[in-house]
mmCIF file of C-alpha atoms in Angstrom:
data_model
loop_
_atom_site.group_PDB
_atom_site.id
_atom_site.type_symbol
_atom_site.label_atom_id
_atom_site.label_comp_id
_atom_site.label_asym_id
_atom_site.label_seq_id
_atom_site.Cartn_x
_atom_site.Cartn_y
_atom_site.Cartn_z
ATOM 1 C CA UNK A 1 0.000 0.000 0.000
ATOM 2 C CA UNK A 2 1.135 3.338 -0.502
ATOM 3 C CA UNK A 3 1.903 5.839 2.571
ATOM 4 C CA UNK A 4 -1.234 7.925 1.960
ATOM 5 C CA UNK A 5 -3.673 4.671 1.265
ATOM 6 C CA UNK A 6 -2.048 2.437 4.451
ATOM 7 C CA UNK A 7 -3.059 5.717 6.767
ATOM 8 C CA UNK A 8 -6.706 6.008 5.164
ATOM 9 C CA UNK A 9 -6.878 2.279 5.640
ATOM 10 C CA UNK A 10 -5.575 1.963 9.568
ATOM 11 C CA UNK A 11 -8.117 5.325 9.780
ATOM 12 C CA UNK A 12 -10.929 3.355 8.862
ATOM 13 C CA UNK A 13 -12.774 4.069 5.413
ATOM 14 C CA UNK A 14 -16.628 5.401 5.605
ATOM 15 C CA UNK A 15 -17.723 1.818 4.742
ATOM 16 C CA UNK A 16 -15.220 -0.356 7.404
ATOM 17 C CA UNK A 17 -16.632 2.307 10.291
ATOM 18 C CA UNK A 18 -20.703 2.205 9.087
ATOM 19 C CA UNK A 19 -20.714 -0.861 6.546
ATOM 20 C CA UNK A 20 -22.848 0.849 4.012
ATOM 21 C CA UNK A 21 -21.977 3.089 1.456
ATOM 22 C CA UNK A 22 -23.436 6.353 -0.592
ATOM 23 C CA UNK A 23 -24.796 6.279 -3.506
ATOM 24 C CA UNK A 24 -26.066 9.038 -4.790
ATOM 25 C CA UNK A 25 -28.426 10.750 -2.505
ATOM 26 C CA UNK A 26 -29.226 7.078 -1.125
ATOM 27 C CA UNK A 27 -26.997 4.945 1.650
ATOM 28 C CA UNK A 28 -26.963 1.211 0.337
ATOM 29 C CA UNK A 29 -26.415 -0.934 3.787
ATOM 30 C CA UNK A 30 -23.989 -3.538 3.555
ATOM 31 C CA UNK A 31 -23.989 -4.410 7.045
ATOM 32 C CA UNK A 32 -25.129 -7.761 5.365
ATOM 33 C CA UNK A 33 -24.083 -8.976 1.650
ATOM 34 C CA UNK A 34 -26.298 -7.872 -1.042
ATOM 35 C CA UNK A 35 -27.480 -9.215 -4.112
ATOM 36 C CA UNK A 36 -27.358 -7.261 -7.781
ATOM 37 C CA UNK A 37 -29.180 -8.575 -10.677
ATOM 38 C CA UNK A 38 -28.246 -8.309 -13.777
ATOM 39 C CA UNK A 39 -30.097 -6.710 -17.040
ATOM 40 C CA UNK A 40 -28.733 -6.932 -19.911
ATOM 41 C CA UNK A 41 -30.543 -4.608 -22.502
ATOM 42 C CA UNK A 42 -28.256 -6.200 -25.230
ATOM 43 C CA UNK A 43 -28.600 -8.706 -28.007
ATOM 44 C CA UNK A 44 -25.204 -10.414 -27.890
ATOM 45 C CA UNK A 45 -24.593 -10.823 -24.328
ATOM 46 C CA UNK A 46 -23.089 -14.543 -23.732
ATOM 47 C CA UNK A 47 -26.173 -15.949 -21.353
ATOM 48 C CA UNK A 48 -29.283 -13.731 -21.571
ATOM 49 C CA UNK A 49 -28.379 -11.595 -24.903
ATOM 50 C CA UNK A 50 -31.695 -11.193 -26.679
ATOM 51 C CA UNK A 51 -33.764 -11.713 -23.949
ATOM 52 C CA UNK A 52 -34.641 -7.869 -22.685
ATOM 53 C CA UNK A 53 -35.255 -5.785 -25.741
ATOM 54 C CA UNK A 54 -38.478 -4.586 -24.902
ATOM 55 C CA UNK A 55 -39.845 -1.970 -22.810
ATOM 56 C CA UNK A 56 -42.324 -4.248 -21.502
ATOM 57 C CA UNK A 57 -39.449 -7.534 -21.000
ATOM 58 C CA UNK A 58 -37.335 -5.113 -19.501
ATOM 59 C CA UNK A 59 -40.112 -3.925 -16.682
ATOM 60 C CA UNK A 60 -40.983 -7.286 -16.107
ATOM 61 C CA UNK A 61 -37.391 -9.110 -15.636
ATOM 62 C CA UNK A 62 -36.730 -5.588 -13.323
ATOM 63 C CA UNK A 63 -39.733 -6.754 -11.483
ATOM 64 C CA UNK A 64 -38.814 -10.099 -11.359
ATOM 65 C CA UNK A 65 -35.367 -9.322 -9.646
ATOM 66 C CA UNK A 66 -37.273 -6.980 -7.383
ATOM 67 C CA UNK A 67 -39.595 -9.615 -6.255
ATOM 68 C CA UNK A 68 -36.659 -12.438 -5.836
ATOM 69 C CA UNK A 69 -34.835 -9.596 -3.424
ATOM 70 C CA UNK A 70 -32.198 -7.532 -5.628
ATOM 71 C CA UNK A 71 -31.400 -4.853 -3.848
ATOM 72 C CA UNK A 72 -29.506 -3.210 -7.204
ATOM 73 C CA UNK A 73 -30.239 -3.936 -10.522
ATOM 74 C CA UNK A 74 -27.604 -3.169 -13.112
ATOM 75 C CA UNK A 75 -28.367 -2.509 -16.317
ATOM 76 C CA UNK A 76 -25.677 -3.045 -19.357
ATOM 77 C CA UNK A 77 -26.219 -2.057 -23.075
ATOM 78 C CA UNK A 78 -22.721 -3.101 -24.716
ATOM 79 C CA UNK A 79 -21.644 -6.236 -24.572
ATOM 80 C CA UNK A 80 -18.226 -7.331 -22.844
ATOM 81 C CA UNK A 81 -17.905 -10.709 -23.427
ATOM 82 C CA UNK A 82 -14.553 -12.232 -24.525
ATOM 83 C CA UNK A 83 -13.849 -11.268 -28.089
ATOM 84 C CA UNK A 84 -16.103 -8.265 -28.606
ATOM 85 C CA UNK A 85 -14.924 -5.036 -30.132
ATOM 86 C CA UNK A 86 -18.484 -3.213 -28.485
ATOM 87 C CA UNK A 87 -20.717 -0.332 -30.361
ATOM 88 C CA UNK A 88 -19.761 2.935 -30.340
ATOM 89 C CA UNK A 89 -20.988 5.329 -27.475
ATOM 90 C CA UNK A 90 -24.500 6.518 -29.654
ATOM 91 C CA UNK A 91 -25.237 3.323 -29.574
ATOM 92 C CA UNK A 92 -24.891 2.192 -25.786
ATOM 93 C CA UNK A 93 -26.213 5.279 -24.913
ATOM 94 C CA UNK A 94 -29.579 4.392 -27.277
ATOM 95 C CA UNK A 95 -29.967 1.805 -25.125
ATOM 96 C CA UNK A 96 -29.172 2.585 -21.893
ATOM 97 C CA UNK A 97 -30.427 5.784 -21.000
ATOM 98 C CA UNK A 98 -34.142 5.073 -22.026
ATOM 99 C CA UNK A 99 -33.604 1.728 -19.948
ATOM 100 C CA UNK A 100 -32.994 3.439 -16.835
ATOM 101 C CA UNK A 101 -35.750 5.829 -17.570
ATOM 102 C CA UNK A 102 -38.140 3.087 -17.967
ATOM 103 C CA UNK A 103 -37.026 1.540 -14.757
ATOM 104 C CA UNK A 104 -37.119 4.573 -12.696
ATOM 105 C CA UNK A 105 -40.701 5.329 -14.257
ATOM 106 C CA UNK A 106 -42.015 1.622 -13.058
ATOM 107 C CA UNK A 107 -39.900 1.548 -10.047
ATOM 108 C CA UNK A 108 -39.153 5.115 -8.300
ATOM 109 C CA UNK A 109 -37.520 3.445 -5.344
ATOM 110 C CA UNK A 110 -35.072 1.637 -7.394
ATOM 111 C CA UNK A 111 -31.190 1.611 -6.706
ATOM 112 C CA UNK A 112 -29.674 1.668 -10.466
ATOM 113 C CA UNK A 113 -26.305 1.003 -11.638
ATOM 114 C CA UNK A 114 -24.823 1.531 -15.041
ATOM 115 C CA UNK A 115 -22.375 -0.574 -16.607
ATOM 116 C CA UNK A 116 -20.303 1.299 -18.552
ATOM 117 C CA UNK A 117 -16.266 2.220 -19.170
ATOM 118 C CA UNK A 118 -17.442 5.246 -21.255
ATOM 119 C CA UNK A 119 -17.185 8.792 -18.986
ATOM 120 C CA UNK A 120 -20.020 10.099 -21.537
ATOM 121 C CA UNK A 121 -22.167 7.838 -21.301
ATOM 122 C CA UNK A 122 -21.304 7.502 -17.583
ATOM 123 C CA UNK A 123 -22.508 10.744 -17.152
ATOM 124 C CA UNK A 124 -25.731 10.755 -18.822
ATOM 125 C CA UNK A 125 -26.703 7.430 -17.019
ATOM 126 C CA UNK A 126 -25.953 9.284 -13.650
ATOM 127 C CA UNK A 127 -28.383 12.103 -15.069
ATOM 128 C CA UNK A 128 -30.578 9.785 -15.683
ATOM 129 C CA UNK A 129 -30.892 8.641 -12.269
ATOM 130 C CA UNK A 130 -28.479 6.103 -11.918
ATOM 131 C CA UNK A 131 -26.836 5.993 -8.605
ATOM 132 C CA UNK A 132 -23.697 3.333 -9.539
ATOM 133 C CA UNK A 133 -21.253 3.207 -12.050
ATOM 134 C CA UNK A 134 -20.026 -0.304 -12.571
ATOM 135 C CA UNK A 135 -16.628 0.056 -14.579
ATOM 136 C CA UNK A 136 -15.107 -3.016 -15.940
ATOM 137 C CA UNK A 137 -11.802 -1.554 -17.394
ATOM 138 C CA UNK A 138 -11.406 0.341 -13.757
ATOM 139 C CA UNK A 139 -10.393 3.783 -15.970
ATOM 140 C CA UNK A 140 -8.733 2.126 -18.246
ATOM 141 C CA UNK A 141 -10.381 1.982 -21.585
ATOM 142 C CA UNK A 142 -11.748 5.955 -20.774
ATOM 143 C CA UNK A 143 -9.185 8.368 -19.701
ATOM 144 C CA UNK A 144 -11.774 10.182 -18.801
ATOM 145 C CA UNK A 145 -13.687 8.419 -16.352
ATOM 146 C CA UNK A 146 -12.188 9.232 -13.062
ATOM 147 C CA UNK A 147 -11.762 12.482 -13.759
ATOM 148 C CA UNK A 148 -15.793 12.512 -13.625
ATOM 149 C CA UNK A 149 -16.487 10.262 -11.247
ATOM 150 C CA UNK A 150 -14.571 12.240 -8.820
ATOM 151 C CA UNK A 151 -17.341 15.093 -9.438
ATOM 152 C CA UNK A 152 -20.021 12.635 -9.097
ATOM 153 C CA UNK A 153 -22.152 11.612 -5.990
ATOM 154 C CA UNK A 154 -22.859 8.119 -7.772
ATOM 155 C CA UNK A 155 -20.761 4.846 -5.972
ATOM 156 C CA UNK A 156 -18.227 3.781 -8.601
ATOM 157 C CA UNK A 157 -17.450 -0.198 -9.311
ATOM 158 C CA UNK A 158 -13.808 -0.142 -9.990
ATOM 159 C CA UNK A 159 -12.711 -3.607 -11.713
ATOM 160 C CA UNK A 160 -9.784 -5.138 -12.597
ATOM 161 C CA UNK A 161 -9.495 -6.350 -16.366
ATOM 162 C CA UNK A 162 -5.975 -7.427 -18.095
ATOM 163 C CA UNK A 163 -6.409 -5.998 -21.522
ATOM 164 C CA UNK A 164 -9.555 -4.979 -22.983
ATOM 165 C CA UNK A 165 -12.590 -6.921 -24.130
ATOM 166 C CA UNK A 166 -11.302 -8.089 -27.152
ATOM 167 C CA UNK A 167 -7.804 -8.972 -26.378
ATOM 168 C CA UNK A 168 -9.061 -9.860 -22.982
ATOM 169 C CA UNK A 169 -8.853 -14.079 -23.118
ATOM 170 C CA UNK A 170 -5.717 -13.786 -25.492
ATOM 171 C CA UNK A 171 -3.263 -15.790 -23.271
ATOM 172 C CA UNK A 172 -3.484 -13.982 -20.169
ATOM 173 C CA UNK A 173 -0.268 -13.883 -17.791
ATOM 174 C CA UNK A 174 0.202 -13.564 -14.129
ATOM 175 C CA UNK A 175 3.109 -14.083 -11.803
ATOM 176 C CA UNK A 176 0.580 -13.546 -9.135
ATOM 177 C CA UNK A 177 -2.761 -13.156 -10.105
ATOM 178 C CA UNK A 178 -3.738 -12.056 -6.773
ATOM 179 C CA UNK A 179 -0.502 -9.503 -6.152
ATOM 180 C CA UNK A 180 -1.169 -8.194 -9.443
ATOM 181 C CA UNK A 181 -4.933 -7.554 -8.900
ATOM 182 C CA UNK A 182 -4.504 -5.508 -5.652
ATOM 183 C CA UNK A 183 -2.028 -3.422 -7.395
ATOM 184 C CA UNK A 184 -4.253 -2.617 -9.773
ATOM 185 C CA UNK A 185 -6.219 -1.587 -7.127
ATOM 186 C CA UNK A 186 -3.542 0.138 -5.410
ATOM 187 C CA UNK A 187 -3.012 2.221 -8.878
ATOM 188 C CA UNK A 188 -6.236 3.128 -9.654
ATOM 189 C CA UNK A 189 -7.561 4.278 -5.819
ATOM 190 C CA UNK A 190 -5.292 6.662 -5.805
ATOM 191 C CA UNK A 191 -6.858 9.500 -7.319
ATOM 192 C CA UNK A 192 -10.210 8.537 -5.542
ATOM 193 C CA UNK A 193 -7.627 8.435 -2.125
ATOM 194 C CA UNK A 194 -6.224 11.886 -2.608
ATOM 195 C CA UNK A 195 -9.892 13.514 -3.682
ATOM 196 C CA UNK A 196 -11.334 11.670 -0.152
ATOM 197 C CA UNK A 197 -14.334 9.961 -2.291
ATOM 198 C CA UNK A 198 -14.438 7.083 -0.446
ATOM 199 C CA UNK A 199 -17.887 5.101 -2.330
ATOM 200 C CA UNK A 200 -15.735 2.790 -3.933
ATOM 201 C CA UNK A 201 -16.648 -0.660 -4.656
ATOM 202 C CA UNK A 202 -13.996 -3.243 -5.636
ATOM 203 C CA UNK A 203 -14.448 -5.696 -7.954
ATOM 204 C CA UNK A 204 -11.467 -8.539 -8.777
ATOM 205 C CA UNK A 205 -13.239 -9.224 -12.533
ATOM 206 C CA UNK A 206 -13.138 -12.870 -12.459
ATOM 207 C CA UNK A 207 -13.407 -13.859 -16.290
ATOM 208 C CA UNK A 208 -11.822 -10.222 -17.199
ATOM 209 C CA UNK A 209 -8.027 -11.092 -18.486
ATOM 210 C CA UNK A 210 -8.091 -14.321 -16.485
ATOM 211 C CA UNK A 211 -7.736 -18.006 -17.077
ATOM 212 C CA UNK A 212 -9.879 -20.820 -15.359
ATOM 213 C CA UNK A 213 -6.757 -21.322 -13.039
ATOM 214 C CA UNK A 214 -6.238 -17.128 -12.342
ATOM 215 C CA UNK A 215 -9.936 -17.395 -11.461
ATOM 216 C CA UNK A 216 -9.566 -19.927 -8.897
ATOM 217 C CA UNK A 217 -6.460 -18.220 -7.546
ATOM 218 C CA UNK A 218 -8.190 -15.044 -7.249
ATOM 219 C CA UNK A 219 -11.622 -16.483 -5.734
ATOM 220 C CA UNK A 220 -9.162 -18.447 -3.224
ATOM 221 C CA UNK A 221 -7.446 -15.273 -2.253
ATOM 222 C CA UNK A 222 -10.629 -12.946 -2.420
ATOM 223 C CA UNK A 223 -10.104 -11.948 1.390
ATOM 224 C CA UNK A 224 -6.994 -10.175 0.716
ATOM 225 C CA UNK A 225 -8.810 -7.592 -0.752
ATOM 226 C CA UNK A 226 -10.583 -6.999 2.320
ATOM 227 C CA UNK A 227 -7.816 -5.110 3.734
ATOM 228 C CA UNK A 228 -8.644 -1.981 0.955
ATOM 229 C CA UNK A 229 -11.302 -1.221 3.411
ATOM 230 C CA UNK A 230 -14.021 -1.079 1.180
ATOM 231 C CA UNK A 231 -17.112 -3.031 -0.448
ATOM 232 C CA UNK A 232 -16.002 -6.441 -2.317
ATOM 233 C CA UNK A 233 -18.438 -7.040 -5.350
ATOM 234 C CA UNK A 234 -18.544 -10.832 -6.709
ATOM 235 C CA UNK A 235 -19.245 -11.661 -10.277
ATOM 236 C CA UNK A 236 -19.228 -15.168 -11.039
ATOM 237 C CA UNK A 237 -22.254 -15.802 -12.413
ATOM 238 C CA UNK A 238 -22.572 -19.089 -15.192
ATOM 239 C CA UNK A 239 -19.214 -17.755 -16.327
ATOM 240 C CA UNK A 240 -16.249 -19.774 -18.080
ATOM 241 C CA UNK A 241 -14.912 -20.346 -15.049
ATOM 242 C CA UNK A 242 -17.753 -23.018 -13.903
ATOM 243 C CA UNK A 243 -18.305 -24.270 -17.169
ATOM 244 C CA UNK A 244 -14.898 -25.558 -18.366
ATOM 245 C CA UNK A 245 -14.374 -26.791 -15.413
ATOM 246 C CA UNK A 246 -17.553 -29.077 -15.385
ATOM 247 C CA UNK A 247 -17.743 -29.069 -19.338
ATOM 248 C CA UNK A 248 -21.463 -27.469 -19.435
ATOM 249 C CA UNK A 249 -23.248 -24.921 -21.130
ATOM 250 C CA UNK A 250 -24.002 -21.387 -19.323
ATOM 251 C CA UNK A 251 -27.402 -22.051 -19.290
ATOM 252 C CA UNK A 252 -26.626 -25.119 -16.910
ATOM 253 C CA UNK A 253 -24.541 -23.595 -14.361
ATOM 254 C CA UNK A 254 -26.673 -21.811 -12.081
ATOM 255 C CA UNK A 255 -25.722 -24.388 -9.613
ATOM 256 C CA UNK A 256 -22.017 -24.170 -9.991
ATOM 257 C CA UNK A 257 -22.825 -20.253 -9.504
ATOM 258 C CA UNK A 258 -24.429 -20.829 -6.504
ATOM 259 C CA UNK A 259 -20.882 -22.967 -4.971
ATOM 260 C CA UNK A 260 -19.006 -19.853 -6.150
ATOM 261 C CA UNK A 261 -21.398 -17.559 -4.436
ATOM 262 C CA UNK A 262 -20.778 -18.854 -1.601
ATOM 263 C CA UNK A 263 -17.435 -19.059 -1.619
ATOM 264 C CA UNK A 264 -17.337 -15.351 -2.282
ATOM 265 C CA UNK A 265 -19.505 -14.891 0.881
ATOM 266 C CA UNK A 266 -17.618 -16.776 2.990
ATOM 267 C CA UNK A 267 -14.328 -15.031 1.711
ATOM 268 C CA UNK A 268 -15.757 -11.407 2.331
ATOM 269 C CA UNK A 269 -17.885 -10.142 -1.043
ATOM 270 C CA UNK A 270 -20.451 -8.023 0.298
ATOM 271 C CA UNK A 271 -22.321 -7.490 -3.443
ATOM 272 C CA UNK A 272 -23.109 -10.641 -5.691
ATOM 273 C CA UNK A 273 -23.631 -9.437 -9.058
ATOM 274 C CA UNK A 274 -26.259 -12.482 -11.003
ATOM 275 C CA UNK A 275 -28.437 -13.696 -13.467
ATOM 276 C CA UNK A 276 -30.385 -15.681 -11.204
ATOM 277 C CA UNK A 277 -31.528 -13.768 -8.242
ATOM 278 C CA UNK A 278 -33.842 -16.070 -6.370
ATOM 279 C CA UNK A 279 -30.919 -18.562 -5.780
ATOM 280 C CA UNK A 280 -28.359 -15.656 -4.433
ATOM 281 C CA UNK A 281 -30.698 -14.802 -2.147
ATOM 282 C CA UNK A 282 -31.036 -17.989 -0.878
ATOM 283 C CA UNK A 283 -27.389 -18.006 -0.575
ATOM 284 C CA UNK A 284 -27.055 -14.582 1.184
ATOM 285 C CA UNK A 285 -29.927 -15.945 3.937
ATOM 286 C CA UNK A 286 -28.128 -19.154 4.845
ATOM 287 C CA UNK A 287 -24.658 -18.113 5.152
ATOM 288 C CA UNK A 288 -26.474 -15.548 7.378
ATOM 289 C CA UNK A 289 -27.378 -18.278 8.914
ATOM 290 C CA UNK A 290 -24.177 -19.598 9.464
ATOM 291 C CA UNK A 291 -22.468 -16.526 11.110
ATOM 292 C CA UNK A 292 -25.535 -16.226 13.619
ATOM 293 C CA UNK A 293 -24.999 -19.448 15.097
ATOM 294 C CA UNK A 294 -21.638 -20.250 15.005
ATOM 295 C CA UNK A 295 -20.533 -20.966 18.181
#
């Protein structure tokens, strides 16, 4: 850790000393792990691609997710998966900012998040209502980005990624998957660090740059990260990582999801990002469960 971030850290962050965080004008409790659906306004997305083009599909998966218990729903409009070059910014934006409209129309108490690397479109979506920015380049792919987010009241989901979508799964190297991660971490904080904006959420990017063995590594080693001080977020869900591994499709690894889940849990995430909401839940409540009655 650097000087400045080791004496914010023994300080105690906003989030270690209240578990919750701001975002936007709202304070999201952590106090216990939360779960974050996913909606994917997309048609090329690798599991549910297609599925939410609608106004009326979106409103009803949103519901859906609202009714299983998602306390955040994210909503994407460009694609990430391995091998994709994404739209352009007009295009994401087409998407995404009547999406969060829609949402905020059919649900006013909803806590939105964005997922975008674009500072434009970033911007728009946080003028749009949207309270989080979920980043998977972490400022990398938009030299802009944390120059705004450090004007912004939204939380900010800073991810690691090796590479960029499309070069992304190209042979990916690590000495120390894990080392390498945090300082990433350490890099990117420390404008956020020096500025005091302290609604930071961290997110390892398991499938971002990473092989099935880096993803195990990092999972395995997730606690470290604790020691940042801030929220973990956990995004496993029906990824690469479960299905190589147990040679299935993504449609057939919601259980393997669930394992992961809650490993993450029991290795500090505080956010699970999913597809499947109902079963996350689930997995939240009984490793609740768990830490009540231990002895």
């Amino acid at each position: 850790m650097t000087a400045t971030h080791a004496a914010w850290a023994d300080k105690g962050t906003y989030f270690s000393q209240t578990r919750s965080i701001r975002c936007g004008s709202l304070v999201l409790d952590l106090s216990k792990p939360v779960v974050m659906g996913i909606l994917n306004v997309t048609a090329d997305s690798f599991y549910d691609g297609g599925k939410y083009l609608t106004p009326s599909q979106v409103t009803d998966r949103a519901g859906e997710m609202f009714d299983a218990g998602a306390t955040i729903l994210d909503i994407g409009a460009l694609s990430t998966r391995p091998g994709t070059h994404g739209g352009n910014a007009e295009e994401e934006t087409e998407r995404l900012i009547p999406a969060i409209e829609l949402i905020r129309k059919h649900f006013p108490e909803a806590l939105i998040s964005a997922d975008t690397y674009r500072a434009s479109v970033a911007e728009m979506a946080v003028g749009a209502s949207a309270a989080i920015i979920n980043d998977i380049s972490g400022g990398t792919m938009d030299d802009e980005m944390h120059g705004f987010m450090l004007t912004s009241e939204a939380a900010y989901v800073l991810m690691h990624i090796q590479g960029t979508p499309a070069t992304m799964q190209q042979k990916p190297v690590y000495a120390n998957v894990v080392a390498e991660v945090k300082a990433f971490f350490e890099k990117q904080l420390q404008p956020f660090v020096d500025a005091g904006k302290q609604n930071i959420i961290l997110d390892p990017g398991f499938g971002f740059g990473k092989d099935v063995p880096h993803n195990y590594q990092l999972l395995a080693g997730f606690a470290d990260f604790t020691e940042f001080g801030f929220p973990l977020l956990a995004g496993v869900s029906r990824k690469s990582m479960i299905n190589k591994v147990l040679q299935i499709k993504p449609s057939q690894a919601l259980n393997g999801t669930t394992v992961l889940n809650t490993i993450a849990l029991m290795n500090g995430a505080n956010i699970l990002r999913v597809h499947d909401v109902k079963e996350a839940v689930e997995a939240v409540k009984l490793f609740g469960a768990l830490q009540e009655y231990n002895l």
